mmCIF file of C-alpha atoms in Angstrom:
data_model
loop_
_atom_site.group_PDB
_atom_site.id
_atom_site.type_symbol
_atom_site.label_atom_id
_atom_site.label_comp_id
_atom_site.label_asym_id
_atom_site.label_seq_id
_atom_site.Cartn_x
_atom_site.Cartn_y
_atom_site.Cartn_z
ATOM 1 C CA MET N 1 -27.922 21.775 -6.247
ATOM 2 C CA ARG N 2 -26.740 18.383 -7.477
ATOM 3 C CA LEU N 3 -27.932 15.670 -5.089
ATOM 4 C CA VAL N 4 -26.127 12.353 -5.290
ATOM 5 C CA SER N 5 -26.612 8.978 -3.567
ATOM 6 C CA TYR N 6 -23.689 6.625 -2.930
ATOM 7 C CA LEU N 7 -22.236 3.883 -0.742
ATOM 8 C CA VAL N 8 -19.850 4.365 2.179
ATOM 9 C CA ASP N 9 -18.660 1.108 3.784
ATOM 10 C CA GLY N 10 -21.573 -0.626 2.082
ATOM 11 C CA GLU N 11 -24.188 1.736 3.529
ATOM 12 C CA PRO N 12 -26.221 4.137 1.361
ATOM 13 C CA ARG N 13 -25.679 7.833 2.002
ATOM 14 C CA TYR N 14 -26.425 11.006 0.103
ATOM 15 C CA GLY N 15 -24.892 14.394 -0.401
ATOM 16 C CA ALA N 16 -24.344 17.342 -2.690
ATOM 17 C CA ALA N 17 -21.838 17.240 -5.534
ATOM 18 C CA VAL N 18 -19.827 20.460 -5.387
ATOM 19 C CA ALA N 19 -16.525 21.720 -6.749
ATOM 20 C CA GLY N 20 -13.864 19.433 -5.319
ATOM 21 C CA GLY N 21 -16.062 16.533 -4.258
ATOM 22 C CA VAL N 22 -19.184 15.605 -2.328
ATOM 23 C CA VAL N 23 -20.522 17.173 0.857
ATOM 24 C CA ASP N 24 -22.188 14.423 2.903
ATOM 25 C CA LEU N 25 -25.694 15.502 3.922
ATOM 26 C CA THR N 26 -26.634 12.308 5.750
ATOM 27 C CA LYS N 27 -24.729 13.424 8.836
ATOM 28 C CA ARG N 28 -25.220 17.158 8.423
ATOM 29 C CA ILE N 29 -29.006 17.536 8.420
ATOM 30 C CA GLY N 30 -30.036 14.626 10.589
ATOM 31 C CA ARG N 31 -32.051 11.457 10.583
ATOM 32 C CA ASP N 32 -35.302 13.147 9.542
ATOM 33 C CA PHE N 33 -33.839 13.465 6.066
ATOM 34 C CA SER N 34 -32.218 10.057 5.741
ATOM 35 C CA ASP N 35 -32.086 9.993 1.927
ATOM 36 C CA VAL N 36 -32.961 12.097 -1.097
ATOM 37 C CA LYS N 37 -36.562 10.892 -1.173
ATOM 38 C CA ALA N 38 -37.054 11.910 2.476
ATOM 39 C CA LEU N 39 -35.481 15.282 1.762
ATOM 40 C CA ILE N 40 -37.887 15.825 -1.139
ATOM 41 C CA ALA N 41 -40.932 14.715 0.886
ATOM 42 C CA ALA N 42 -40.011 17.089 3.721
ATOM 43 C CA ASN N 43 -39.538 20.003 1.300
ATOM 44 C CA ALA N 44 -36.146 20.443 2.939
ATOM 45 C CA LEU N 45 -34.033 21.678 0.040
ATOM 46 C CA ALA N 46 -33.321 24.896 1.958
ATOM 47 C CA ASP N 47 -31.902 22.815 4.838
ATOM 48 C CA ALA N 48 -29.594 21.048 2.413
ATOM 49 C CA GLN N 49 -28.466 24.307 0.847
ATOM 50 C CA GLU N 50 -27.715 25.752 4.274
ATOM 51 C CA ALA N 51 -25.732 22.664 5.239
ATOM 52 C CA VAL N 52 -23.646 22.815 2.078
ATOM 53 C CA ALA N 53 -22.875 26.524 2.219
ATOM 54 C CA GLY N 54 -19.180 26.915 3.030
ATOM 55 C CA ALA N 55 -18.731 23.205 3.749
ATOM 56 C CA THR N 56 -15.588 21.313 2.787
ATOM 57 C CA PRO N 57 -16.202 18.175 0.688
ATOM 58 C CA ASP N 58 -16.162 14.939 2.653
ATOM 59 C CA TYR N 59 -15.407 12.624 -0.289
ATOM 60 C CA GLU N 60 -13.854 12.648 -3.721
ATOM 61 C CA LEU N 61 -16.638 11.990 -6.216
ATOM 62 C CA GLU N 62 -14.463 9.702 -8.353
ATOM 63 C CA LYS N 63 -13.873 7.342 -5.422
ATOM 64 C CA LEU N 64 -17.556 6.821 -4.559
ATOM 65 C CA VAL N 65 -19.807 3.985 -5.696
ATOM 66 C CA LEU N 66 -22.741 5.938 -7.081
ATOM 67 C CA LEU N 67 -26.362 4.827 -6.774
ATOM 68 C CA PRO N 68 -29.456 6.148 -8.542
ATOM 69 C CA PRO N 69 -30.166 9.546 -6.919
ATOM 70 C CA VAL N 70 -33.580 8.472 -5.574
ATOM 71 C CA LEU N 71 -33.230 4.966 -4.168
ATOM 72 C CA ALA N 72 -36.815 3.871 -3.646
ATOM 73 C CA PRO N 73 -39.379 5.901 -5.573
ATOM 74 C CA GLU N 74 -42.900 4.607 -5.158
ATOM 75 C CA LYS N 75 -43.308 4.793 -8.937
ATOM 76 C CA LEU N 76 -40.821 4.664 -11.785
ATOM 77 C CA TRP N 77 -42.865 5.516 -14.876
ATOM 78 C CA CYS N 78 -41.391 5.083 -18.362
ATOM 79 C CA ILE N 79 -42.788 6.769 -21.469
ATOM 80 C CA GLY N 80 -42.395 5.214 -24.908
ATOM 81 C CA VAL N 81 -42.566 6.726 -28.414
ATOM 82 C CA ASN N 82 -42.320 10.368 -27.358
ATOM 83 C CA TYR N 83 -39.951 12.117 -29.792
ATOM 84 C CA ALA N 84 -40.777 13.158 -33.330
ATOM 85 C CA GLU N 85 -40.065 10.379 -35.873
ATOM 86 C CA ARG N 86 -40.119 7.694 -33.155
ATOM 87 C CA ASN N 87 -43.525 6.449 -34.312
ATOM 88 C CA ALA N 88 -42.211 6.117 -37.869
ATOM 89 C CA GLU N 89 -39.398 3.835 -36.661
ATOM 90 C CA TYR N 90 -41.978 1.095 -36.099
ATOM 91 C CA LYS N 91 -42.856 1.062 -39.838
ATOM 92 C CA ASP N 92 -46.439 -0.005 -39.127
ATOM 93 C CA ASN N 93 -48.178 2.899 -40.930
ATOM 94 C CA SER N 94 -49.902 3.887 -37.698
ATOM 95 C CA ASP N 95 -51.123 7.391 -36.920
ATOM 96 C CA LEU N 96 -49.317 9.507 -34.354
ATOM 97 C CA PRO N 97 -50.350 8.430 -30.844
ATOM 98 C CA LYS N 98 -53.077 10.392 -29.063
ATOM 99 C CA TYR N 99 -51.801 9.326 -25.649
ATOM 100 C CA PRO N 100 -48.369 8.312 -24.369
ATOM 101 C CA SER N 101 -47.272 4.697 -24.208
ATOM 102 C CA LEU N 102 -46.537 3.790 -20.604
ATOM 103 C CA PHE N 103 -44.850 1.021 -18.645
ATOM 104 C CA VAL N 104 -43.143 0.686 -15.277
ATOM 105 C CA ARG N 105 -39.747 -0.518 -14.136
ATOM 106 C CA SER N 106 -38.483 -1.757 -10.802
ATOM 107 C CA MET N 107 -35.482 -0.083 -9.233
ATOM 108 C CA SER N 108 -33.665 -3.440 -9.233
ATOM 109 C CA SER N 109 -33.397 -2.986 -13.008
ATOM 110 C CA MET N 110 -31.388 0.217 -12.478
ATOM 111 C CA THR N 111 -27.856 0.890 -11.320
ATOM 112 C CA GLY N 112 -25.881 4.084 -10.752
ATOM 113 C CA SER N 113 -23.473 6.004 -12.950
ATOM 114 C CA GLY N 114 -20.079 4.349 -13.208
ATOM 115 C CA GLN N 115 -21.464 0.937 -12.266
ATOM 116 C CA PRO N 116 -21.617 -2.061 -14.637
ATOM 117 C CA LEU N 117 -24.560 -2.325 -16.995
ATOM 118 C CA GLU N 118 -25.365 -6.023 -17.188
ATOM 119 C CA LYS N 119 -25.734 -7.990 -20.381
ATOM 120 C CA PRO N 120 -27.869 -11.007 -19.402
ATOM 121 C CA LYS N 121 -26.893 -14.608 -20.018
ATOM 122 C CA VAL N 122 -30.125 -15.383 -21.879
ATOM 123 C CA SER N 123 -29.938 -12.730 -24.595
ATOM 124 C CA GLU N 124 -27.579 -11.007 -27.033
ATOM 125 C CA GLN N 125 -30.008 -8.124 -27.516
ATOM 126 C CA LEU N 126 -29.118 -5.588 -24.824
ATOM 127 C CA ASP N 127 -29.965 -2.142 -26.194
ATOM 128 C CA TYR N 128 -29.528 1.450 -24.969
ATOM 129 C CA GLU N 129 -32.126 4.227 -24.685
ATOM 130 C CA GLY N 130 -30.902 7.612 -23.470
ATOM 131 C CA GLU N 131 -33.598 9.618 -21.686
ATOM 132 C CA LEU N 132 -34.262 12.638 -19.506
ATOM 133 C CA VAL N 133 -35.935 11.994 -16.165
ATOM 134 C CA ILE N 134 -38.173 14.327 -14.173
ATOM 135 C CA VAL N 135 -38.434 13.795 -10.417
ATOM 136 C CA ILE N 136 -41.609 14.757 -8.590
ATOM 137 C CA GLY N 137 -41.342 17.119 -5.640
ATOM 138 C CA GLN N 138 -44.802 18.146 -4.546
ATOM 139 C CA GLY N 139 -47.158 15.231 -5.112
ATOM 140 C CA GLY N 140 -50.766 15.389 -6.169
ATOM 141 C CA ARG N 141 -53.712 14.008 -8.079
ATOM 142 C CA HIS N 142 -55.510 15.634 -11.027
ATOM 143 C CA ILE N 143 -52.725 18.175 -11.471
ATOM 144 C CA PRO N 144 -53.664 20.813 -14.074
ATOM 145 C CA ARG N 145 -51.196 21.116 -16.893
ATOM 146 C CA GLU N 146 -50.700 24.822 -16.208
ATOM 147 C CA LYS N 147 -49.483 23.977 -12.680
ATOM 148 C CA ALA N 148 -47.470 20.882 -13.540
ATOM 149 C CA PHE N 149 -43.978 22.420 -13.588
ATOM 150 C CA ALA N 150 -44.377 23.480 -9.946
ATOM 151 C CA HIS N 151 -44.510 19.761 -9.070
ATOM 152 C CA ILE N 152 -41.032 19.002 -10.493
ATOM 153 C CA PHE N 153 -38.249 18.840 -7.907
ATOM 154 C CA GLY N 154 -35.500 18.286 -10.436
ATOM 155 C CA MET N 155 -34.070 16.258 -13.293
ATOM 156 C CA THR N 156 -31.639 13.441 -13.908
ATOM 157 C CA LEU N 157 -30.666 11.047 -16.724
ATOM 158 C CA CYS N 158 -31.486 7.444 -17.585
ATOM 159 C CA ASN N 159 -30.138 4.767 -19.873
ATOM 160 C CA GLU N 160 -33.372 2.820 -20.152
ATOM 161 C CA GLY N 161 -31.602 -0.400 -21.124
ATOM 162 C CA THR N 162 -33.805 -2.921 -22.890
ATOM 163 C CA ILE N 163 -33.563 -6.639 -23.688
ATOM 164 C CA ARG N 164 -35.256 -6.524 -27.075
ATOM 165 C CA ASP N 165 -36.091 -10.201 -27.637
ATOM 166 C CA TRP N 166 -37.853 -10.329 -24.270
ATOM 167 C CA LEU N 167 -40.150 -7.386 -25.008
ATOM 168 C CA ARG N 168 -42.838 -9.493 -26.685
ATOM 169 C CA HIS N 169 -42.898 -12.607 -24.551
ATOM 170 C CA GLY N 170 -46.395 -11.592 -23.461
ATOM 171 C CA LYS N 171 -49.207 -10.710 -25.842
ATOM 172 C CA PHE N 172 -49.691 -7.104 -24.712
ATOM 173 C CA ASN N 173 -46.834 -6.098 -22.403
ATOM 174 C CA VAL N 174 -43.151 -5.177 -22.577
ATOM 175 C CA THR N 175 -42.458 -5.640 -18.868
ATOM 176 C CA GLN N 176 -40.059 -8.576 -19.099
ATOM 177 C CA GLY N 177 -37.650 -6.905 -21.500
ATOM 178 C CA LYS N 178 -37.639 -3.725 -19.425
ATOM 179 C CA ASN N 179 -36.875 -5.208 -16.013
ATOM 180 C CA PHE N 180 -33.750 -7.341 -16.193
ATOM 181 C CA ASP N 181 -31.618 -6.677 -13.119
ATOM 182 C CA ARG N 182 -29.101 -3.866 -13.631
ATOM 183 C CA SER N 183 -29.914 -3.551 -17.334
ATOM 184 C CA GLY N 184 -30.407 0.220 -17.048
ATOM 185 C CA SER N 185 -28.986 3.131 -15.097
ATOM 186 C CA ILE N 186 -30.026 6.452 -13.563
ATOM 187 C CA GLY N 187 -27.804 9.356 -12.548
ATOM 188 C CA PRO N 188 -25.220 10.622 -12.020
ATOM 189 C CA TRP N 189 -27.118 13.028 -9.756
ATOM 190 C CA LEU N 190 -30.380 14.913 -9.421
ATOM 191 C CA VAL N 191 -30.181 18.571 -10.456
ATOM 192 C CA THR N 192 -32.780 20.617 -8.577
ATOM 193 C CA ALA N 193 -35.263 22.812 -10.425
ATOM 194 C CA ASP N 194 -33.941 26.016 -8.857
ATOM 195 C CA GLU N 195 -30.658 25.367 -10.689
ATOM 196 C CA LEU N 196 -32.044 23.826 -13.897
ATOM 197 C CA ASP N 197 -35.441 25.018 -15.153
ATOM 198 C CA PRO N 198 -37.380 21.917 -16.261
ATOM 199 C CA ARG N 199 -39.223 24.000 -18.858
ATOM 200 C CA GLY N 200 -36.080 23.753 -20.943
ATOM 201 C CA PRO N 201 -35.390 23.223 -23.706
ATOM 202 C CA HIS N 202 -33.082 20.339 -22.786
ATOM 203 C CA ASP N 203 -30.769 18.446 -25.103
ATOM 204 C CA ILE N 204 -30.173 14.707 -24.931
ATOM 205 C CA VAL N 205 -27.281 12.765 -26.505
ATOM 206 C CA THR N 206 -26.391 9.057 -26.314
ATOM 207 C CA ARG N 207 -22.934 7.800 -27.254
ATOM 208 C CA VAL N 208 -21.619 4.240 -27.543
ATOM 209 C CA ASN N 209 -17.821 4.043 -27.420
ATOM 210 C CA GLY N 210 -17.737 7.748 -28.263
ATOM 211 C CA GLU N 211 -19.999 7.444 -31.329
ATOM 212 C CA VAL N 212 -23.163 9.564 -31.209
ATOM 213 C CA ARG N 213 -26.162 7.275 -31.665
ATOM 214 C CA GLN N 214 -29.004 9.486 -30.399
ATOM 215 C CA GLN N 215 -29.374 13.270 -30.330
ATOM 216 C CA ASP N 216 -32.469 15.400 -29.855
ATOM 217 C CA THR N 217 -34.130 18.121 -27.793
ATOM 218 C CA THR N 218 -37.242 18.352 -25.627
ATOM 219 C CA GLU N 219 -38.602 20.945 -28.064
ATOM 220 C CA ARG N 220 -39.531 17.910 -30.196
ATOM 221 C CA LEU N 221 -41.376 15.906 -27.543
ATOM 222 C CA MET N 222 -44.859 14.806 -28.597
ATOM 223 C CA PHE N 223 -45.920 14.697 -24.943
ATOM 224 C CA PRO N 224 -44.042 17.415 -22.995
ATOM 225 C CA PHE N 225 -43.223 17.228 -19.294
ATOM 226 C CA ASP N 226 -46.271 19.213 -18.161
ATOM 227 C CA PHE N 227 -48.601 17.024 -20.216
ATOM 228 C CA LEU N 228 -47.096 13.849 -18.751
ATOM 229 C CA ILE N 229 -47.544 15.048 -15.175
ATOM 230 C CA SER N 230 -51.141 16.069 -15.779
ATOM 231 C CA TYR N 231 -51.916 12.822 -17.646
ATOM 232 C CA LEU N 232 -50.330 10.464 -15.120
ATOM 233 C CA SER N 233 -51.884 12.243 -12.146
ATOM 234 C CA THR N 234 -55.323 11.760 -13.694
ATOM 235 C CA PHE N 235 -55.277 8.084 -12.699
ATOM 236 C CA ALA N 236 -52.517 7.852 -10.064
ATOM 237 C CA THR N 237 -51.463 10.075 -7.192
ATOM 238 C CA LEU N 238 -47.922 11.281 -7.816
ATOM 239 C CA LYS N 239 -45.685 11.101 -4.745
ATOM 240 C CA PRO N 240 -42.486 12.933 -3.776
ATOM 241 C CA GLY N 241 -39.545 11.147 -5.362
ATOM 242 C CA ASP N 242 -41.554 9.477 -8.130
ATOM 243 C CA MET N 243 -39.600 9.466 -11.384
ATOM 244 C CA ILE N 244 -40.876 9.835 -14.934
ATOM 245 C CA VAL N 245 -38.488 8.624 -17.646
ATOM 246 C CA THR N 246 -39.688 10.772 -20.504
ATOM 247 C CA GLY N 247 -38.827 8.851 -23.682
ATOM 248 C CA THR N 248 -35.878 8.175 -25.973
ATOM 249 C CA PRO N 249 -35.022 9.755 -29.348
ATOM 250 C CA THR N 250 -34.543 7.852 -32.586
ATOM 251 C CA GLY N 251 -31.339 5.867 -33.017
ATOM 252 C CA ALA N 252 -31.506 2.948 -30.595
ATOM 253 C CA GLY N 253 -29.440 -0.072 -31.587
ATOM 254 C CA VAL N 254 -32.447 -2.104 -32.705
ATOM 255 C CA ARG N 255 -33.172 0.440 -35.470
ATOM 256 C CA PHE N 256 -29.924 -0.170 -37.350
ATOM 257 C CA ASP N 257 -29.686 -2.727 -40.168
ATOM 258 C CA PRO N 258 -28.313 -5.005 -38.897
ATOM 259 C CA PRO N 259 -29.086 -4.121 -35.254
ATOM 260 C CA ARG N 260 -26.181 -2.915 -33.155
ATOM 261 C CA TRP N 261 -26.520 -4.630 -29.782
ATOM 262 C CA LEU N 262 -24.362 -3.670 -26.828
ATOM 263 C CA LYS N 263 -21.397 -5.939 -26.138
ATOM 264 C CA VAL N 264 -19.334 -6.579 -23.037
ATOM 265 C CA GLY N 265 -16.821 -3.742 -22.700
ATOM 266 C CA ASP N 266 -18.927 -1.141 -24.547
ATOM 267 C CA VAL N 267 -19.110 2.288 -22.919
ATOM 268 C CA VAL N 268 -22.521 3.969 -22.965
ATOM 269 C CA GLU N 269 -22.836 7.662 -22.151
ATOM 270 C CA VAL N 270 -26.057 9.659 -21.861
ATOM 271 C CA GLU N 271 -25.541 13.400 -21.648
ATOM 272 C CA SER N 272 -27.572 16.583 -21.262
ATOM 273 C CA SER N 273 -25.709 19.889 -21.033
ATOM 274 C CA GLY N 274 -27.645 21.087 -17.972
ATOM 275 C CA ILE N 275 -27.212 17.843 -16.046
ATOM 276 C CA GLY N 276 -23.970 16.091 -16.963
ATOM 277 C CA VAL N 277 -23.000 12.611 -18.128
ATOM 278 C CA LEU N 278 -24.383 9.230 -17.073
ATOM 279 C CA ARG N 279 -21.690 6.692 -17.932
ATOM 280 C CA ASN N 280 -21.696 2.893 -17.733
ATOM 281 C CA VAL N 281 -19.572 0.053 -19.069
ATOM 282 C CA VAL N 282 -21.326 -3.123 -20.215
ATOM 283 C CA ALA N 283 -20.409 -6.256 -18.269
ATOM 284 C CA ALA N 284 -21.537 -9.860 -18.393
ATOM 285 C CA GLU N 285 -24.262 -10.888 -15.956
ATOM 286 C CA ARG N 286 -22.833 -11.678 -12.523
#
């Protein structure tokens, strides 16, 4: 099932993307499952599947304002330096990392597929980072690696947009450059694990104005999905709806000589064959 969140008359709703449009689930399975996160927490995927079976779409997908599939995860974890050769891009002669690099983003820094990706007024260095996202279903603490895949509800895509010259404003953190409002995006929908096996392998491609900039596969992750879930749950309880943005391949704009920053009007697409395409056009800050 492909679960999608969107606006109707300015109010957030959610549904299932099917052939011919979107079946609205907000009205079909009741207030107890008011959004995708509530559906996940209630383990109510079967209710959603029953509601969709034989239903006629309520909306045309192309006419909806899409939101990130999970609107308010308790945690939005982001993993850095996770694909082979990514460590070498830093040209610091460092050894391969023993543990994943980790930072967090707020959901205000994310928008939905088809919505403007904002280039801020204070910087010319808006960059793209195409990534696969795993969404937690069953929560837990100290999750063994061999049981980790059972805790994945589904997958989606992220353009983990970054303001490069703001990454090092602090001595040790990258938080500022990773949290500009609407600098990144998540979507277009959440594909559930019964339809798309998170074990993969999964491909990931990023295009700017049709030009392939990034291309890789999860077979080359240094820290695979099951490791990340086990590692993160060692120190923090994972909750239903939490999202883990699992790292970007080589080829971000900053790595070109000279760097290739995103400009107003650029079209950024992040694609994985089992999920679909997350597409955004760059716009100037509102």
